[in-house]
Amino acid sequence: METSSNVNPERLLTQARTLRWEVGANIHEQLVEALYTDAARIADRAVVRPDKPSRFDLDRTLDRLVTSRIWGFPIMLLLFTLVFWLTITGANVPSGWLATLLLDTVYPLLKSGAAMIGIPWWLDGLVLDGMYLATAWVVSVMLPPMAIFFPLFTLLEDFGYLPRLAFNLDHIFKRAGGHGKQALSMMMGFGCNAAGVIATRIIDSPRERLIAIITNNFALCNGRWPTQILIATIFLGGLAPAYLAGLVSALSVVAITLLGVLFTFVVSWGLSRTVLKGEASTFSLELPPYRPPRILQTIYTSIIDRTLYVLWRAVVFALPAGAVIWLSANLQVGGVSIAEHVVSFLDPIGILLGLNGVILVAYIVAIPANEIVIPTVLMLTVLTSGLSGVGQGAGVMFELESSASTLAIFQAGGWSLLTAVNLMLFSLIHNPCSTTIYTIYKETGSLKWTTISTFLPVVMGVVVTFFVAQVWRLFGG
Amino acid sequence: MSEDILPVKSQGCEGCPAHHAANLLKLGVDMQDWDYVVALAGNPNTGKSTVFNALTGLRQHTGNWPGKTVTRAEGGFEYADDRFKLVDLPGTYSLLSTTLDEEIARDFILFGQPDVTVVVADATRLERNLNLALQVMEITERAVLCLNLMDEAERHKLEVDHRRLARDLGIPVVPTSARYGRGLDELVETIHQVASGQVRPKPRRIQTLPPELEHSVRKLEQEVRMQYPDLPNTRWVALRLLDGDERIREAILRGELGDLSSGDPENRVNRDLAVEVA
């Protein structure tokens, strides 16, 4: 590596070493101090502060309030409840419109169009009754709540609330043996677990990063919010008088969300005391200034980035899933459709867990995307409970103008309040979607930790739902 | 953007000393269609990603929390017939390489030798932000301070004299409110001026070192300058050596520093820099 005769690395490094000894040990401190002094001097000359600092500092007052020991958590609960309540009550009407449009108007048109051209029955069934209806369902059920929920959540984020939330949760994470920044990756997980797993890169210690990765799945993601919101609206909201229904539904989603946070703490605590032992490291978290949210831009970007992204993902997975479900409902082995075979095989296990075979099948079908759990459940329920009058044959999706008609289908499928509660629980605690699993593998590069992250939640989900089912049956009959 | 740029253009750039295509290529920056590389540095949460999005026309959502940019983002823009590649570095408070983020940012500015390094600073927290700016200015002369969040400063009734700041720092200072798109035209114009050499910043270097340290730094700097006469940041290298920076020691032993000094991209050593976060 001969570049020029002047270059003599050894001489330079030796001289550096000698001078280092001469100056003493605290060179680094001296350097940092000089930097600070210079920065302070320059800043001082350039900035003119207001003569009298205004007596009322909005930012500081807000910070005192939202990070206060007494008010911090109640404010968090209030904000989340408000967001879910707005989502649930606001989504009902547009969902109905979309369902009317896509299922009552477009679907019959497509059917009669297909009949006019005279395409074979199986193609008509596969494409229209399978793929189209599954997709139409996903769009009408998921689009309205997402279009309300994501902008609201993004506004909270933009405003600067989430770092305060992380600040509030920091000491709990530390006590659980995790890193305080885990609160931030958890917040990202509320959008998408794959994104949350990537966000754990902000944690330097591999031990704490693994804890954050494994527990990220307990943050409800985009694909699971619609399931939670829908089931809560139909079953739990239905228990309350009409004027309280929205509030009750919102509170039950908040409860599930908080349960997820609780599981995050408990599992972090367990991991840091068993397989991932170690001390929690400290860090400084800067609370960014509050920024007045820019409402229109936020709505625009959150609809483009989140709502349409998630919807697209759901549609991409709903198309083949619709085809598979239709096929499995119409291909028969020994006089019984494949779907019925699988469902009746899984039914005993499902019932033991307070769920049913249909739900378990749906969770297998939905491994690529949690978004299609509910559509799959509905299609299979209609099929296996032999409902007539909804749709026109086995595995055909049906019209859903209101949550009341959805409830009727669930009830025909033998659902009880327990089924609903356990579905919500299982939706919270089960394996991550395949994208997240792949991301975990990419981030950790370890088959072992990927396997643990995948199966730990499934096992926990089975245990929790089993336990709840037994206790429920013991006391509730 | 049209894709009709012919290879002829890149040929003209090879002889240009400001162009460090080879090294940038090693850092993972594809330099085929670009005339200049602009690095975006700054403390976390100063709106760096917002500036990045505004300049590149990307409309991704930017979160209001620190540590959002975990991977290096790249994008481009065109101005006055020149194509600029914009590299968004992870947000850091310092470049003294105690964390992976700081090392990524530092290595990029030092070894990538971007044509311009824009330091995005929070106007409401100027003192702490200047800390990073001063460190960047030790490494590269081609620095521009983007004084962002001026809207916030106004809200807090702070007056920031950006002309005085520019005089004191010796580099161009552009006040902006990236969230509202204010000041970005001036920023792009300034980036272009510095990249094309129309404006040559004369950054202020750290002045308040204790006398003994200052003396040692000067002595060592003489040696550095003798060995690497074309290195733009001899004083900084001397400082880092005195501070016992392993990465710089390594760079000297491996000859990387000589390559930076020689100015000829063809001579540069092959070396993989861990730029993407593992």
Short mmCIF file of N, CA, C and O in Angstrom, two decimals, chain A residues 1 6-13 15-16 19-20 23 27-28 30-32 34-43 45-50 59 154 157-160 162-163 184 187-188 201-202 209 285-292 294 300-301 305, chain B residues 45 59-67 70-71 93 96 125-128 130-131 134-135 149 152 155 157-161 164-165 168-169 179-180 204 206-210 213 216 220 223-224 226-228 239-244 249 252-254:
data_model
loop_
_atom_site.label_atom_id
_atom_site.label_comp_id
_atom_site.label_asym_id
_atom_site.label_seq_id
_atom_site.Cartn_x
_atom_site.Cartn_y
_atom_site.Cartn_z
N MET A 1 0.82 -1.19 0.00
CA MET A 1 0.00 0.00 0.00
C MET A 1 0.86 1.25 0.00
O MET A 1 0.70 2.17 0.80
N ASN A 6 6.30 10.01 2.10
CA ASN A 6 6.11 10.72 3.35
C ASN A 6 5.35 9.91 4.38
O ASN A 6 5.48 10.12 5.57
N VAL A 7 4.50 9.02 3.89
CA VAL A 7 3.57 8.34 4.79
C VAL A 7 4.31 7.31 5.63
O VAL A 7 4.97 6.41 5.12
N ASN A 8 4.17 7.47 6.92
CA ASN A 8 4.80 6.55 7.86
C ASN A 8 3.85 6.35 9.04
O ASN A 8 3.95 7.04 10.05
N PRO A 9 2.93 5.41 8.89
CA PRO A 9 1.90 5.23 9.91
C PRO A 9 2.49 5.00 11.30
O PRO A 9 2.01 5.59 12.28
N GLU A 10 3.55 4.22 11.37
CA GLU A 10 4.13 3.90 12.68
C GLU A 10 4.58 5.16 13.40
O GLU A 10 4.30 5.36 14.58
N ARG A 11 5.27 6.03 12.64
CA ARG A 11 5.80 7.23 13.26
C ARG A 11 4.65 8.11 13.78
O ARG A 11 4.69 8.61 14.91
N LEU A 12 3.62 8.22 12.95
CA LEU A 12 2.47 9.05 13.34
C LEU A 12 1.80 8.51 14.60
O LEU A 12 1.52 9.26 15.54
N LEU A 13 1.59 7.20 14.61
CA LEU A 13 0.88 6.60 15.74
C LEU A 13 1.74 6.67 17.01
O LEU A 13 1.21 6.87 18.11
N GLN A 15 3.93 8.98 17.69
CA GLN A 15 3.90 10.36 18.18
C GLN A 15 2.58 10.65 18.88
O GLN A 15 2.55 11.31 19.92
N ALA A 16 1.49 10.13 18.29
CA ALA A 16 0.18 10.32 18.90
C ALA A 16 0.17 9.73 20.31
O ALA A 16 -0.33 10.35 21.26
N LEU A 19 2.20 11.92 22.77
CA LEU A 19 1.49 13.15 23.12
C LEU A 19 0.30 12.86 24.01
O LEU A 19 -0.02 13.63 24.90
N ARG A 20 -0.33 11.74 23.76
CA ARG A 20 -1.47 11.33 24.57
C ARG A 20 -1.07 11.21 26.04
O ARG A 20 -1.79 11.63 26.94
N VAL A 23 -0.50 14.71 27.57
CA VAL A 23 -1.69 15.52 27.89
C VAL A 23 -2.43 14.97 29.10
O VAL A 23 -2.96 15.71 29.92
N ILE A 27 -8.52 13.64 27.98
CA ILE A 27 -8.61 14.33 26.69
C ILE A 27 -10.05 14.39 26.19
O ILE A 27 -10.53 15.42 25.73
N HIS A 28 -10.73 13.26 26.32
CA HIS A 28 -12.09 13.18 25.82
C HIS A 28 -12.97 14.23 26.48
O HIS A 28 -13.71 14.96 25.82
N GLN A 30 -12.02 16.97 27.94
CA GLN A 30 -11.61 18.31 27.52
C GLN A 30 -12.18 18.66 26.15
O GLN A 30 -12.65 19.77 25.92
N LEU A 31 -12.15 17.67 25.27
CA LEU A 31 -12.66 17.89 23.92
C LEU A 31 -14.16 18.17 23.94
O LEU A 31 -14.64 19.13 23.34
N VAL A 32 -14.87 17.31 24.69
CA VAL A 32 -16.33 17.50 24.77
C VAL A 32 -16.65 18.84 25.39
O VAL A 32 -17.54 19.56 24.93
N ALA A 34 -14.83 21.55 25.34
CA ALA A 34 -14.54 22.61 24.38
C ALA A 34 -15.67 22.73 23.36
O ALA A 34 -16.10 23.84 23.02
N LEU A 35 -16.17 21.58 22.92
CA LEU A 35 -17.28 21.59 21.96
C LEU A 35 -18.49 22.29 22.57
O LEU A 35 -19.13 23.14 21.94
N TYR A 36 -18.82 21.93 23.81
CA TYR A 36 -19.97 22.53 24.47
C TYR A 36 -19.78 24.03 24.64
O TYR A 36 -20.70 24.81 24.42
N THR A 37 -18.58 24.42 25.07
CA THR A 37 -18.33 25.84 25.29
C THR A 37 -18.49 26.62 24.00
O THR A 37 -19.17 27.66 23.96
N ASP A 38 -17.88 26.10 22.92
CA ASP A 38 -18.00 26.77 21.63
C ASP A 38 -19.45 26.87 21.19
O ASP A 38 -19.92 27.93 20.77
N ALA A 39 -20.16 25.73 21.30
CA ALA A 39 -21.55 25.70 20.86
C ALA A 39 -22.37 26.71 21.66
O ALA A 39 -23.18 27.45 21.10
N ALA A 40 -22.13 26.75 23.00
CA ALA A 40 -22.89 27.66 23.85
C ALA A 40 -22.61 29.10 23.47
O ALA A 40 -23.53 29.92 23.38
N ARG A 41 -21.34 29.41 23.22
CA ARG A 41 -20.98 30.79 22.88
C ARG A 41 -21.67 31.24 21.58
O ARG A 41 -22.24 32.31 21.51
N ILE A 42 -21.57 30.38 20.59
CA ILE A 42 -22.13 30.74 19.29
C ILE A 42 -23.65 30.86 19.39
O ILE A 42 -24.25 31.81 18.88
N ALA A 43 -24.25 29.89 20.07
CA ALA A 43 -25.71 29.91 20.20
C ALA A 43 -26.16 31.17 20.93
O ALA A 43 -27.14 31.80 20.57
N ARG A 45 -24.79 34.07 21.06
CA ARG A 45 -24.72 35.27 20.23
C ARG A 45 -25.84 35.32 19.20
O ARG A 45 -26.25 36.39 18.78
N ALA A 46 -26.31 34.15 18.77
CA ALA A 46 -27.27 34.13 17.67
C ALA A 46 -28.72 34.19 18.13
O ALA A 46 -29.59 34.65 17.40
N VAL A 47 -28.98 33.71 19.34
CA VAL A 47 -30.38 33.60 19.77
C VAL A 47 -30.74 34.73 20.71
O VAL A 47 -30.03 35.00 21.68
N VAL A 48 -31.83 35.39 20.38
CA VAL A 48 -32.37 36.40 21.28
C VAL A 48 -33.61 35.82 21.94
O VAL A 48 -34.58 35.47 21.26
N ARG A 49 -33.54 35.65 23.24
CA ARG A 49 -34.68 35.10 23.94
C ARG A 49 -35.65 36.21 24.31
O ARG A 49 -35.23 37.36 24.46
N PRO A 50 -36.93 35.87 24.47
CA PRO A 50 -37.88 36.91 24.86
C PRO A 50 -37.49 37.49 26.22
O PRO A 50 -37.00 36.77 27.09
N ASP A 59 -46.09 23.81 26.53
CA ASP A 59 -45.42 22.51 26.41
C ASP A 59 -45.11 21.90 27.77
O ASP A 59 -45.36 20.74 28.02
N THR A 154 -52.29 8.48 13.91
CA THR A 154 -51.19 9.24 13.35
C THR A 154 -51.17 10.66 13.90
O THR A 154 -50.11 11.23 14.13
N GLU A 157 -49.57 10.58 17.15
CA GLU A 157 -48.13 10.38 16.97
C GLU A 157 -47.47 11.69 16.55
O GLU A 157 -46.45 12.09 17.10
N ASP A 158 -48.09 12.37 15.58
CA ASP A 158 -47.56 13.62 15.06
C ASP A 158 -47.47 14.68 16.14
O ASP A 158 -46.53 15.45 16.20
N PHE A 159 -48.48 14.72 16.96
CA PHE A 159 -48.57 15.71 18.01
C PHE A 159 -47.40 15.54 18.99
O PHE A 159 -46.93 16.50 19.59
N GLY A 160 -46.91 14.32 19.11
CA GLY A 160 -45.78 14.08 20.01
C GLY A 160 -46.20 13.32 21.26
O GLY A 160 -45.46 13.28 22.24
N LEU A 162 -46.79 9.97 21.61
CA LEU A 162 -46.24 8.63 21.81
C LEU A 162 -44.93 8.60 22.62
O LEU A 162 -44.78 7.74 23.47
N PRO A 163 -43.98 9.52 22.37
CA PRO A 163 -42.78 9.49 23.21
C PRO A 163 -43.09 9.71 24.69
O PRO A 163 -42.42 9.17 25.55
N LEU A 184 -41.05 2.28 22.58
CA LEU A 184 -41.18 2.86 21.24
C LEU A 184 -41.40 1.79 20.18
O LEU A 184 -42.25 1.95 19.29
N MET A 187 -44.87 0.72 20.35
CA MET A 187 -45.78 1.67 19.69
C MET A 187 -45.81 1.45 18.18
O MET A 187 -46.86 1.52 17.55
N MET A 188 -44.62 1.18 17.60
CA MET A 188 -44.58 0.89 16.17
C MET A 188 -45.35 -0.38 15.88
O MET A 188 -46.00 -0.51 14.84
N ARG A 201 -34.21 -1.92 16.23
CA ARG A 201 -32.82 -1.59 15.96
C ARG A 201 -32.32 -0.42 16.80
O ARG A 201 -31.12 -0.26 16.98
N ILE A 202 -33.25 0.39 17.31
CA ILE A 202 -32.82 1.51 18.14
C ILE A 202 -32.29 1.02 19.48
O ILE A 202 -31.73 1.79 20.24
N ARG A 209 -32.78 -6.28 22.90
CA ARG A 209 -33.41 -6.22 21.58
C ARG A 209 -34.22 -7.48 21.32
O ARG A 209 -35.33 -7.42 20.80
N LEU A 285 -34.01 9.49 26.88
CA LEU A 285 -35.04 9.67 25.88
C LEU A 285 -35.41 11.14 25.86
O LEU A 285 -35.77 11.71 26.87
N GLU A 286 -35.26 11.73 24.69
CA GLU A 286 -35.58 13.14 24.59
C GLU A 286 -37.06 13.26 24.26
O GLU A 286 -37.55 12.62 23.34
N LEU A 287 -37.74 14.09 25.03
CA LEU A 287 -39.14 14.33 24.69
C LEU A 287 -39.18 15.40 23.61
O LEU A 287 -38.76 16.53 23.85
N PRO A 288 -39.63 15.05 22.43
CA PRO A 288 -39.63 16.05 21.36
C PRO A 288 -40.68 17.11 21.65
O PRO A 288 -41.61 16.86 22.42
N PRO A 289 -40.52 18.29 21.07
CA PRO A 289 -41.51 19.33 21.30
C PRO A 289 -42.86 18.90 20.72
O PRO A 289 -42.93 18.13 19.77
N TYR A 290 -43.93 19.39 21.34
CA TYR A 290 -45.25 19.15 20.75
C TYR A 290 -45.33 19.92 19.45
O TYR A 290 -44.83 21.03 19.35
N ARG A 291 -45.92 19.31 18.46
CA ARG A 291 -46.09 20.04 17.20
C ARG A 291 -47.58 20.08 16.91
O ARG A 291 -48.24 19.06 17.01
N PRO A 292 -48.07 21.26 16.56
CA PRO A 292 -49.49 21.30 16.21
C PRO A 292 -49.71 20.37 15.02
O PRO A 292 -49.05 20.51 14.01
N ARG A 294 -50.82 18.68 11.68
CA ARG A 294 -51.32 19.23 10.43
C ARG A 294 -52.35 18.26 9.91
O ARG A 294 -52.02 17.24 9.32
N TYR A 300 -54.02 12.67 4.76
CA TYR A 300 -53.55 12.24 3.45
C TYR A 300 -52.48 11.15 3.59
O TYR A 300 -52.60 10.06 3.04
N THR A 301 -51.41 11.45 4.37
CA THR A 301 -50.31 10.49 4.43
C THR A 301 -50.74 9.20 5.13
O THR A 301 -50.32 8.12 4.72
N ASP A 305 -50.22 5.85 3.29
CA ASP A 305 -49.19 4.96 3.82
C ASP A 305 -49.76 3.77 4.58
O ASP A 305 -49.22 2.69 4.54
N ASN B 45 -34.87 13.87 15.80
CA ASN B 45 -36.05 14.71 15.98
C ASN B 45 -35.88 16.19 15.66
O ASN B 45 -36.41 17.05 16.35
N ARG B 59 -43.40 11.29 -0.02
CA ARG B 59 -44.39 11.78 0.94
C ARG B 59 -44.67 10.75 2.00
O ARG B 59 -45.80 10.51 2.38
N GLN B 60 -43.60 10.09 2.42
CA GLN B 60 -43.78 9.10 3.48
C GLN B 60 -44.12 9.80 4.78
O GLN B 60 -43.73 10.94 5.00
N HIS B 61 -44.78 9.07 5.62
CA HIS B 61 -45.10 9.63 6.91
C HIS B 61 -43.85 9.71 7.77
O HIS B 61 -43.03 8.81 7.77
N THR B 62 -43.67 10.82 8.47
CA THR B 62 -42.53 10.91 9.37
C THR B 62 -43.05 10.99 10.79
O THR B 62 -43.91 11.80 11.09
N GLY B 63 -42.53 10.16 11.64
CA GLY B 63 -43.04 10.11 13.01
C GLY B 63 -42.38 11.17 13.86
O GLY B 63 -41.24 11.54 13.65
N ASN B 64 -43.12 11.67 14.83
CA ASN B 64 -42.56 12.65 15.74
C ASN B 64 -41.97 11.92 16.94
O ASN B 64 -42.51 11.93 18.03
N TRP B 65 -40.89 11.22 16.72
CA TRP B 65 -40.17 10.66 17.85
C TRP B 65 -38.73 10.41 17.46
O TRP B 65 -38.42 10.26 16.28
N PRO B 66 -37.87 10.38 18.47
CA PRO B 66 -36.46 10.23 18.15
C PRO B 66 -36.14 8.80 17.70
O PRO B 66 -36.78 7.85 18.11
N GLY B 67 -35.13 8.68 16.83
CA GLY B 67 -34.67 7.36 16.43
C GLY B 67 -35.52 6.74 15.35
O GLY B 67 -35.54 5.54 15.17
N VAL B 70 -33.90 4.37 11.13
CA VAL B 70 -32.96 3.37 11.60
C VAL B 70 -32.09 2.85 10.47
O VAL B 70 -31.01 2.35 10.69
N THR B 71 -32.57 2.96 9.26
CA THR B 71 -31.71 2.59 8.14
C THR B 71 -31.40 3.86 7.37
O THR B 71 -32.10 4.84 7.49
N TYR B 93 -26.47 12.75 18.31
CA TYR B 93 -26.14 13.96 19.05
C TYR B 93 -24.67 14.33 18.87
O TYR B 93 -24.25 15.43 19.16
N LEU B 96 -18.70 11.24 18.00
CA LEU B 96 -17.52 10.71 18.66
C LEU B 96 -17.57 9.19 18.76
O LEU B 96 -16.83 8.58 19.52
N ARG B 125 -33.40 24.52 19.90
CA ARG B 125 -32.42 23.92 20.79
C ARG B 125 -31.05 24.07 20.15
O ARG B 125 -30.33 23.10 19.93
N LEU B 126 -30.73 25.31 19.84
CA LEU B 126 -29.58 25.57 18.99
C LEU B 126 -28.28 25.09 19.62
O LEU B 126 -27.46 24.45 18.97
N GLU B 127 -28.12 25.37 20.91
CA GLU B 127 -26.84 25.08 21.55
C GLU B 127 -26.46 23.60 21.40
O GLU B 127 -25.37 23.27 20.96
N ARG B 128 -27.41 22.72 21.72
CA ARG B 128 -27.10 21.30 21.65
C ARG B 128 -26.91 20.84 20.21
O ARG B 128 -26.11 19.95 19.93
N LEU B 130 -25.72 22.67 17.77
CA LEU B 130 -24.45 23.18 17.23
C LEU B 130 -23.30 22.25 17.58
O LEU B 130 -22.31 22.16 16.86
N ASN B 131 -23.46 21.58 18.71
CA ASN B 131 -22.48 20.61 19.14
C ASN B 131 -22.14 19.62 18.02
O ASN B 131 -20.98 19.34 17.73
N LEU B 134 -20.60 21.52 14.90
CA LEU B 134 -19.17 21.82 15.04
C LEU B 134 -18.33 20.59 14.74
O LEU B 134 -17.26 20.69 14.15
N GLN B 135 -18.83 19.42 15.13
CA GLN B 135 -18.07 18.19 14.86
C GLN B 135 -18.07 17.87 13.37
O GLN B 135 -17.04 17.46 12.82
N LEU B 149 -37.22 24.03 11.90
CA LEU B 149 -38.20 24.27 12.95
C LEU B 149 -38.25 25.75 13.35
O LEU B 149 -38.45 26.10 14.50
N GLU B 152 -41.38 26.61 15.05
CA GLU B 152 -41.41 26.35 16.49
C GLU B 152 -40.72 27.48 17.25
O GLU B 152 -41.17 27.90 18.31
N ARG B 155 -42.97 30.25 17.55
CA ARG B 155 -44.00 29.96 18.54
C ARG B 155 -43.47 30.21 19.96
O ARG B 155 -44.20 30.63 20.84
N LYS B 157 -41.28 32.39 20.62
CA LYS B 157 -40.81 33.78 20.62
C LYS B 157 -39.30 33.88 20.71
O LYS B 157 -38.75 34.78 21.34
N LEU B 158 -38.61 32.94 20.05
CA LEU B 158 -37.15 33.01 19.99
C LEU B 158 -36.78 33.70 18.69
O LEU B 158 -37.36 33.40 17.65
N GLU B 159 -35.82 34.61 18.77
CA GLU B 159 -35.32 35.19 17.53
C GLU B 159 -33.94 34.62 17.27
O GLU B 159 -33.06 34.70 18.12
N VAL B 160 -33.77 34.01 16.11
CA VAL B 160 -32.46 33.46 15.78
C VAL B 160 -31.88 34.27 14.64
O VAL B 160 -32.46 34.37 13.57
N ASP B 161 -30.73 34.87 14.91
CA ASP B 161 -30.08 35.70 13.91
C ASP B 161 -29.22 34.79 13.02
O ASP B 161 -28.07 34.50 13.33
N ARG B 164 -25.80 36.22 11.62
CA ARG B 164 -24.72 36.24 12.60
C ARG B 164 -24.19 34.81 12.82
O ARG B 164 -22.99 34.58 12.92
N LEU B 165 -25.13 33.87 12.85
CA LEU B 165 -24.77 32.47 13.05
C LEU B 165 -23.87 32.01 11.90
O LEU B 165 -22.85 31.36 12.11
N ASP B 168 -20.43 33.46 12.35
CA ASP B 168 -19.69 32.82 13.44
C ASP B 168 -19.24 31.41 13.05
O ASP B 168 -18.16 30.97 13.42
N LEU B 169 -20.11 30.70 12.34
CA LEU B 169 -19.78 29.32 12.00
C LEU B 169 -18.88 29.23 10.77
O LEU B 169 -18.14 28.27 10.61
N ARG B 179 -41.67 21.43 7.57
CA ARG B 179 -43.04 20.92 7.64
C ARG B 179 -43.99 21.75 6.78
O ARG B 179 -45.00 21.27 6.31
N TYR B 180 -43.67 23.04 6.66
CA TYR B 180 -44.54 23.90 5.87
C TYR B 180 -43.91 24.26 4.53
O TYR B 180 -44.39 25.15 3.83
N ARG B 204 -15.50 27.40 11.11
CA ARG B 204 -14.78 27.70 12.34
C ARG B 204 -14.41 26.37 12.98
O ARG B 204 -15.20 25.43 13.01
N ILE B 206 -12.86 24.19 16.41
CA ILE B 206 -13.00 24.30 17.87
C ILE B 206 -11.92 25.22 18.44
O ILE B 206 -10.74 25.06 18.15
N GLN B 207 -12.36 26.21 19.26
CA GLN B 207 -11.41 27.23 19.69
C GLN B 207 -11.07 27.21 21.16
O GLN B 207 -10.13 27.85 21.59
N THR B 208 -11.84 26.50 21.95
CA THR B 208 -11.64 26.66 23.39
C THR B 208 -10.97 25.46 24.05
O THR B 208 -11.24 25.15 25.19
N LEU B 209 -10.10 24.79 23.30
CA LEU B 209 -9.36 23.68 23.92
C LEU B 209 -8.40 24.25 24.97
O LEU B 209 -7.84 25.33 24.77
N PRO B 210 -8.17 23.52 26.06
CA PRO B 210 -7.19 23.96 27.05
C PRO B 210 -5.81 24.08 26.38
O PRO B 210 -5.51 23.30 25.48
N LEU B 213 -3.60 20.95 25.64
CA LEU B 213 -4.19 20.08 24.62
C LEU B 213 -4.03 20.72 23.25
O LEU B 213 -3.65 20.07 22.28
N SER B 216 -0.57 20.22 21.97
CA SER B 216 -0.34 18.86 21.49
C SER B 216 -1.03 18.62 20.15
O SER B 216 -0.48 17.98 19.26
N LEU B 220 0.79 17.45 16.71
CA LEU B 220 0.44 16.22 16.00
C LEU B 220 -0.11 16.54 14.61
O LEU B 220 0.15 15.82 13.65
N GLU B 223 2.48 16.80 11.98
CA GLU B 223 2.91 15.49 11.48
C GLU B 223 1.90 14.93 10.49
O GLU B 223 2.25 14.41 9.44
N VAL B 224 0.60 15.05 10.86
CA VAL B 224 -0.46 14.55 9.98
C VAL B 224 -0.39 15.26 8.64
O VAL B 224 -0.45 14.64 7.58
N MET B 226 2.09 16.73 7.27
CA MET B 226 3.28 16.38 6.51
C MET B 226 3.06 15.06 5.76
O MET B 226 3.46 14.91 4.61
N GLN B 227 2.42 14.13 6.45
CA GLN B 227 2.23 12.82 5.83
C GLN B 227 1.10 12.82 4.81
O GLN B 227 1.15 12.14 3.80
N TYR B 228 0.04 13.58 5.11
CA TYR B 228 -1.12 13.62 4.22
C TYR B 228 -1.40 15.06 3.83
O TYR B 228 -2.32 15.68 4.38
N LEU B 239 -6.86 15.35 16.51
CA LEU B 239 -7.69 15.32 17.72
C LEU B 239 -8.19 13.91 18.02
O LEU B 239 -8.16 13.45 19.16
N ARG B 240 -8.64 13.24 16.98
CA ARG B 240 -9.17 11.89 17.17
C ARG B 240 -8.07 10.93 17.59
O ARG B 240 -8.29 10.03 18.39
N LEU B 241 -6.88 11.13 17.03
CA LEU B 241 -5.77 10.26 17.41
C LEU B 241 -5.41 10.47 18.88
O LEU B 241 -5.17 9.52 19.62
N LEU B 242 -5.42 11.72 19.29
CA LEU B 242 -5.11 12.01 20.70
C LEU B 242 -6.16 11.42 21.61
O LEU B 242 -5.89 10.99 22.72
N ASP B 243 -7.38 11.41 21.13
CA ASP B 243 -8.49 10.87 21.92
C ASP B 243 -8.48 9.34 21.90
O ASP B 243 -9.27 8.70 22.58
N GLY B 244 -7.59 8.75 21.08
CA GLY B 244 -7.49 7.29 21.06
C GLY B 244 -8.56 6.62 20.23
O GLY B 244 -9.00 5.51 20.55
N ARG B 249 -7.14 5.15 13.88
CA ARG B 249 -5.87 4.42 13.92
C ARG B 249 -5.86 3.34 12.83
O ARG B 249 -4.91 3.21 12.07
N ILE B 252 -5.47 4.69 9.37
CA ILE B 252 -4.09 5.06 9.06
C ILE B 252 -3.30 3.81 8.70
O ILE B 252 -2.59 3.76 7.70
N LEU B 253 -3.47 2.76 9.51
CA LEU B 253 -2.72 1.53 9.28
C LEU B 253 -3.10 0.88 7.96
O LEU B 253 -2.26 0.34 7.26
N ARG B 254 -4.37 0.96 7.61
CA ARG B 254 -4.80 0.32 6.38
C ARG B 254 -4.59 1.17 5.14
O ARG B 254 -4.86 0.74 4.03
#
